[in-house]
Coordinates of C-alpha atoms in Angstrom, one line a residue:
M1 CA -72.9 -26.2 -40.2
Q2 CA -73.3 -24.9 -36.9
Q3 CA -70.3 -23.8 -34.6
T4 CA -70.0 -24.7 -31.1
V5 CA -68.8 -22.2 -29.1
G6 CA -70.8 -22.1 -25.7
R7 CA -69.0 -24.3 -23.0
S8 CA -65.4 -24.3 -24.6
G9 CA -65.2 -20.7 -25.3
G10 CA -66.8 -19.6 -21.7
G11 CA -64.3 -22.1 -20.0
R12 CA -60.8 -20.5 -21.0
P13 CA -60.7 -17.9 -18.7
R14 CA -61.4 -19.8 -15.9
G15 CA -58.4 -22.0 -17.0
R16 CA -56.1 -19.2 -17.4
V17 CA -56.9 -17.8 -14.1
R18 CA -55.9 -21.4 -12.7
D19 CA -52.5 -21.8 -14.8
G20 CA -51.2 -18.4 -13.8
W21 CA -51.6 -18.5 -10.1
P22 CA -47.8 -19.3 -9.7
S23 CA -47.1 -16.0 -11.3
L24 CA -49.5 -13.7 -9.4
L25 CA -47.9 -15.4 -6.0
F26 CA -44.5 -14.6 -7.5
A27 CA -45.7 -11.0 -7.8
V28 CA -47.1 -10.8 -4.7
L29 CA -43.8 -11.9 -2.9
V30 CA -41.7 -9.2 -4.9
I31 CA -44.3 -6.6 -3.9
G32 CA -44.0 -7.5 -0.2
A33 CA -40.0 -7.6 -0.4
F34 CA -39.8 -4.5 -2.0
I35 CA -41.9 -2.9 0.9
F36 CA -39.9 -5.0 3.5
A37 CA -36.7 -3.3 2.0
F38 CA -37.6 0.0 2.2
S39 CA -39.6 0.3 5.3
P40 CA -37.9 2.2 8.4
R41 CA -36.5 -0.1 10.9
S42 CA -33.7 0.4 13.5
L43 CA -30.1 -0.6 12.2
P44 CA -28.2 -3.3 14.3
D45 CA -25.4 -2.0 16.7
F46 CA -21.9 -2.3 14.5
P47 CA -18.8 -2.3 16.3
E48 CA -16.8 0.6 16.2
T49 CA -14.4 1.1 13.4
Q50 CA -10.5 1.3 14.3
L51 CA -7.6 2.0 12.3
Q52 CA -5.1 -0.7 12.4
A53 CA -1.9 1.7 12.9
H54 CA 0.2 -1.7 13.1
Q55 CA -0.7 -2.3 9.3
L56 CA 0.4 1.3 8.0
L57 CA 3.9 2.4 7.1
I58 CA 4.6 4.8 9.9
N59 CA 7.6 7.2 9.3
G60 CA 7.3 9.7 12.3
L61 CA 5.9 9.4 16.2
A62 CA 5.6 12.1 18.6
R63 CA 3.6 12.8 22.0
V64 CA 2.1 15.9 22.6
E65 CA 0.0 17.0 25.9
G66 CA -0.3 13.2 26.7
R67 CA -1.5 12.4 22.7
Y68 CA 0.1 10.2 20.7
L69 CA 0.6 11.2 16.9
A70 CA 1.9 8.8 13.9
G71 CA 2.6 10.1 10.8
G72 CA 3.5 8.0 7.2
A73 CA 2.2 7.1 3.7
K74 CA -0.2 9.3 1.7
G75 CA 0.4 12.4 3.9
R76 CA -1.9 10.5 6.9
I77 CA -1.7 11.3 10.5
L78 CA -3.3 9.4 13.4
I79 CA -3.6 10.3 16.8
N80 CA -4.6 7.9 19.7
D81 CA -5.0 9.0 23.7
A82 CA -3.4 6.2 25.1
P83 CA -1.2 3.2 23.2
P84 CA -1.9 0.7 21.9
G85 CA -5.3 2.6 20.8
P86 CA -7.5 2.9 19.3
W87 CA -6.4 5.2 16.8
R88 CA -8.1 8.2 14.7
N89 CA -7.4 10.3 11.6
A90 CA -6.4 13.5 12.2
E91 CA -8.0 16.5 10.0
V92 CA -5.0 17.3 7.5
G93 CA -5.1 19.5 5.0
N94 CA -4.5 18.8 1.3
T95 CA -1.2 17.1 1.2
E96 CA -1.6 15.6 -2.5
G97 CA -0.6 12.1 -0.9
S98 CA 2.7 13.2 -0.2
P99 CA 3.9 11.1 2.6
V100 CA 4.8 12.4 6.2
T101 CA 8.5 11.7 7.2
R102 CA 8.8 13.5 10.6
I103 CA 6.7 14.9 13.5
V104 CA 8.1 17.3 16.1
P105 CA 6.3 19.0 19.0
M106 CA 7.5 22.6 19.5
G107 CA 6.0 23.2 22.9
G108 CA 2.4 23.6 24.1
Q109 CA -0.1 22.5 21.2
R110 CA 1.8 23.5 18.6
V111 CA 3.1 20.5 16.3
F112 CA 5.0 20.7 13.2
A113 CA 5.3 17.7 10.5
V114 CA 7.3 17.6 7.3
G115 CA 7.4 15.3 4.2
H116 CA 7.9 14.9 0.6
N117 CA 7.5 17.8 -1.8
L118 CA 9.1 20.0 0.7
M119 CA 5.7 19.5 2.6
V120 CA 5.3 21.3 6.2
L121 CA 2.4 21.1 8.4
R122 CA 1.4 23.1 11.4
S123 CA -1.2 22.0 14.2
E124 CA -2.0 24.5 17.2
D125 CA -4.0 22.0 18.8
A126 CA -2.0 18.7 19.7
G127 CA -2.3 17.3 16.1
E128 CA -6.3 17.6 15.9
S129 CA -6.2 19.4 12.8
W130 CA -3.5 20.6 10.5
Q131 CA -2.7 23.4 8.1
N132 CA -0.5 23.0 5.1
V133 CA 1.7 25.8 5.1
H134 CA 4.5 24.7 2.4
I135 CA 4.5 22.5 -0.4
D136 CA 6.0 22.4 -3.7
L137 CA 4.8 19.9 -6.3
D138 CA 7.4 20.5 -8.5
T139 CA 10.2 19.3 -6.1
P140 CA 9.4 15.7 -5.3
E141 CA 12.6 15.7 -2.4
P142 CA 11.5 15.2 0.9
L143 CA 12.2 17.3 3.9
L144 CA 13.2 14.8 6.6
D145 CA 13.2 16.9 9.9
I146 CA 12.5 20.0 11.3
A147 CA 13.4 21.8 14.6
Q148 CA 13.3 25.0 16.4
T149 CA 16.2 27.0 17.1
A150 CA 16.9 27.5 21.0
D151 CA 15.7 30.7 21.4
G152 CA 12.7 30.2 19.5
T153 CA 12.9 32.6 17.0
R154 CA 13.7 30.4 14.0
L155 CA 12.3 27.1 12.5
V156 CA 14.5 25.0 10.2
A157 CA 13.7 22.4 8.1
I158 CA 16.0 19.9 6.2
G159 CA 15.7 17.2 3.6
G160 CA 16.9 15.4 0.5
F161 CA 19.7 16.7 -1.8
G162 CA 20.6 19.5 0.5
Q163 CA 17.2 20.7 0.9
Y164 CA 17.1 23.4 3.3
L165 CA 14.0 25.9 4.4
F166 CA 13.8 28.3 7.4
S167 CA 11.0 30.4 8.8
D168 CA 11.2 33.7 10.8
D169 CA 7.6 34.0 11.7
G170 CA 6.5 30.8 13.3
G171 CA 6.1 28.8 10.3
G172 CA 3.8 31.1 8.3
T173 CA 6.3 31.6 5.7
W174 CA 9.1 29.7 4.4
Q175 CA 12.5 30.6 2.5
Q176 CA 14.7 28.2 0.6
R177 CA 18.7 28.7 0.8
S178 CA 21.4 26.9 -1.0
V179 CA 24.3 26.2 1.4
D180 CA 27.7 25.2 -0.2
A181 CA 28.7 23.3 2.8
F182 CA 25.9 20.7 2.6
Q183 CA 27.6 19.5 -0.9
G184 CA 23.9 18.3 -2.2
S185 CA 24.0 15.6 0.2
H186 CA 20.9 14.1 2.2
L187 CA 20.2 15.9 5.5
N188 CA 18.6 13.2 7.6
D189 CA 18.7 14.4 11.3
L190 CA 18.3 18.0 12.9
L191 CA 19.7 18.2 16.5
V192 CA 19.5 21.3 18.9
A193 CA 21.2 22.0 22.0
D194 CA 20.2 24.1 24.6
S195 CA 23.3 26.1 24.2
G196 CA 22.1 26.8 20.7
T197 CA 24.4 24.7 18.9
M198 CA 22.9 22.8 16.0
L199 CA 24.1 19.5 14.4
I200 CA 23.1 18.0 11.3
A201 CA 23.6 14.3 10.4
A202 CA 23.8 13.5 6.7
E203 CA 25.1 11.2 4.4
R204 CA 28.7 10.1 3.0
G205 CA 30.6 11.0 6.3
L206 CA 29.3 14.4 6.5
L207 CA 28.3 16.1 9.8
L208 CA 27.8 19.7 10.2
R209 CA 27.3 22.4 13.3
S210 CA 26.0 25.7 13.2
R211 CA 26.1 28.4 16.3
D212 CA 24.3 30.9 15.1
N213 CA 20.9 29.3 14.6
G214 CA 21.6 27.9 11.3
D215 CA 22.9 31.0 9.5
S216 CA 26.1 29.6 8.8
W217 CA 27.2 25.6 8.4
S218 CA 30.6 24.3 9.0
P219 CA 31.7 20.5 8.4
L220 CA 32.9 18.6 11.3
S221 CA 36.0 16.3 11.5
F222 CA 34.6 12.7 10.9
E223 CA 36.3 9.7 9.4
Y224 CA 33.7 7.5 8.9
P225 CA 32.8 7.7 5.1
G226 CA 29.1 6.2 5.4
S227 CA 25.8 7.7 6.1
M228 CA 24.5 8.8 9.4
F229 CA 20.7 8.8 9.5
G230 CA 20.2 10.0 13.0
G231 CA 21.5 11.1 16.4
A232 CA 20.3 12.6 19.8
H233 CA 21.5 15.3 21.9
L234 CA 22.9 14.0 25.2
G235 CA 23.1 16.8 27.4
G236 CA 25.7 19.3 27.6
S237 CA 28.3 19.0 25.0
A238 CA 27.4 15.3 24.6
W239 CA 26.3 14.2 21.1
L240 CA 25.4 10.7 19.5
V241 CA 25.1 10.0 15.9
F242 CA 24.2 6.4 14.1
G243 CA 23.6 5.1 10.6
M244 CA 25.0 2.8 7.9
R245 CA 25.8 -0.9 8.7
G246 CA 25.0 -0.4 12.7
H247 CA 27.7 2.5 13.1
A248 CA 27.3 4.9 15.9
F249 CA 29.9 7.5 17.5
L250 CA 29.6 9.5 20.5
S251 CA 31.1 12.9 21.0
R252 CA 31.9 14.3 24.2
D253 CA 33.3 17.7 23.2
D254 CA 30.4 19.3 21.2
G255 CA 31.4 17.4 18.1
D256 CA 34.9 18.3 18.0
S257 CA 36.2 14.7 18.2
W258 CA 34.1 11.4 17.8
E259 CA 34.7 7.9 19.1
A260 CA 33.2 4.9 17.9
L261 CA 30.8 2.7 19.9
D262 CA 30.2 -1.1 19.3
T263 CA 26.6 -1.9 18.4
G264 CA 27.5 -5.6 17.9
I265 CA 25.4 -5.2 14.6
E266 CA 25.6 -4.5 10.9
D267 CA 22.3 -3.8 10.4
S268 CA 21.7 0.3 9.6
L269 CA 20.0 2.2 12.7
F270 CA 17.6 4.9 11.9
D271 CA 16.2 6.8 14.9
G272 CA 17.2 6.9 18.8
A273 CA 15.5 8.1 21.9
R274 CA 16.9 8.8 25.4
L275 CA 14.8 6.9 28.5
D276 CA 14.2 9.1 31.6
D277 CA 17.0 6.8 33.5
G278 CA 19.5 7.5 31.2
R279 CA 19.6 4.3 28.7
V280 CA 19.4 5.0 24.8
V281 CA 17.4 2.9 22.8
L282 CA 18.4 2.8 18.7
V283 CA 15.7 1.1 16.0
G284 CA 16.7 0.0 12.7
A285 CA 16.7 -2.4 9.7
M286 CA 15.4 -6.0 10.3
Q287 CA 13.1 -4.3 13.0
T288 CA 16.3 -3.8 15.2
V289 CA 15.9 -2.5 18.9
L290 CA 18.9 -2.0 20.7
V291 CA 19.2 -0.7 24.4
T292 CA 22.2 0.3 26.4
E293 CA 22.4 0.0 30.2
P294 CA 22.5 3.2 32.5
G295 CA 25.7 5.1 32.3
S296 CA 27.0 2.0 29.6
W297 CA 27.5 2.5 26.1
S298 CA 27.1 -1.4 25.7
F299 CA 24.0 -2.4 23.8
T300 CA 22.2 -5.6 23.9
R301 CA 19.1 -6.5 21.1
A302 CA 15.6 -6.2 22.8
I303 CA 13.7 -8.3 20.5
P304 CA 14.6 -11.1 17.9
T305 CA 15.6 -10.1 14.3
K306 CA 13.0 -10.1 11.6
Q307 CA 12.1 -9.0 8.1
G308 CA 11.1 -5.1 8.0
T309 CA 12.5 -1.6 9.0
F310 CA 11.8 0.2 12.2
S311 CA 12.3 3.9 11.4
T312 CA 11.2 6.0 14.5
V313 CA 10.6 5.3 18.4
L314 CA 9.3 7.1 21.1
P315 CA 9.5 6.3 24.8
L316 CA 6.2 5.7 26.8
S317 CA 7.0 5.1 30.5
G318 CA 9.4 2.6 32.3
D319 CA 10.5 -0.3 29.9
R320 CA 7.8 0.6 27.2
V321 CA 8.9 2.2 23.6
L322 CA 6.6 3.1 20.9
V323 CA 8.3 2.2 17.6
G324 CA 7.1 2.5 14.0
G325 CA 8.4 1.5 10.5
E326 CA 7.2 -1.0 7.5
P327 CA 5.5 -3.3 10.1
G328 CA 3.6 0.1 11.4
A329 CA 3.2 0.7 14.8
H330 CA 4.0 -1.5 17.8
V331 CA 4.9 -1.6 21.5
V332 CA 8.0 -2.9 22.7
D333 CA 8.7 -3.7 26.4
L334 CA 12.6 -3.8 27.0
A335 CA 12.3 -5.7 30.0
D336 CA 10.7 -8.9 28.7
G337 CA 11.3 -8.6 24.9
S338 CA 7.5 -8.8 24.2
I339 CA 6.3 -7.0 20.8
T340 CA 2.4 -5.9 20.6
P341 CA 0.6 -4.2 17.7
A342 CA -0.1 -0.6 18.8
G343 CA -3.6 -0.2 17.2
G344 CA -6.7 -2.1 16.3
N345 CA -8.6 -4.8 18.6

């Protein structure tokens, strides 16, 4: 029997080409897309990334030669040249993620910052870059403040559970000292007067004074048993301390005696600042911002109560202050009670 192969056998290739054209078209499209994806072309203009300082935990604020610094969580220090921003990251050495608790200018472009794990950071360029000059990862306690003696010969840092460090070489090396008078208490704030007198506000009703550049410390007579979280030297022999449950006390005799002030609140106070016109601003829990009138110790609340704690305050100009804490950094206008996020768009 004769087989027929001519037309049916020769027609199959032409049929396969016709049936496979969608696959060929898809392959061409894929190749075209690949070429387009990897071909050189200009990028669109993206908006500049800005740090949202009002969304970060801020523990310390400082101003150095017209520049504003903010330090807080994970050892970060932010910089801006004019509130409310934009902010940018400073170049910070290895902090091992230790939070920054305080930033303190020391004159000129020199700035120090302290934090957890007994961390001390030093900047010689107004906060643009930082060197880690002391850290102890085996000691989790924080340093809470740092100050320079009035004669400029010594740096002193204080912190939790009576931690006390000092440096006599400009912060290059640090020595640790145990002081019986500290009683293992949290040392919260270190104040220095032009006369050389130094004062520490601490917990459990402990106030301490030194008149020999921190070589020795003596407890002061203080009847309130609660913690004092902050203070301010008001000039001459006048000092202010404040702390737990809205308590504040004034001394007019270099700390020998203290009188209670009525702040009108029961929320804890953590930081304060004196304005150019003599007014005093205190900040604390529940986003407290209190302000006195010039020459008066009558306090008024500048903004409504809100959840969250303000732990630091920095005067700007006129009625404006920069505050920081759990809600981040904000600018408060003491005249009209307005509060504006400091940073971002």
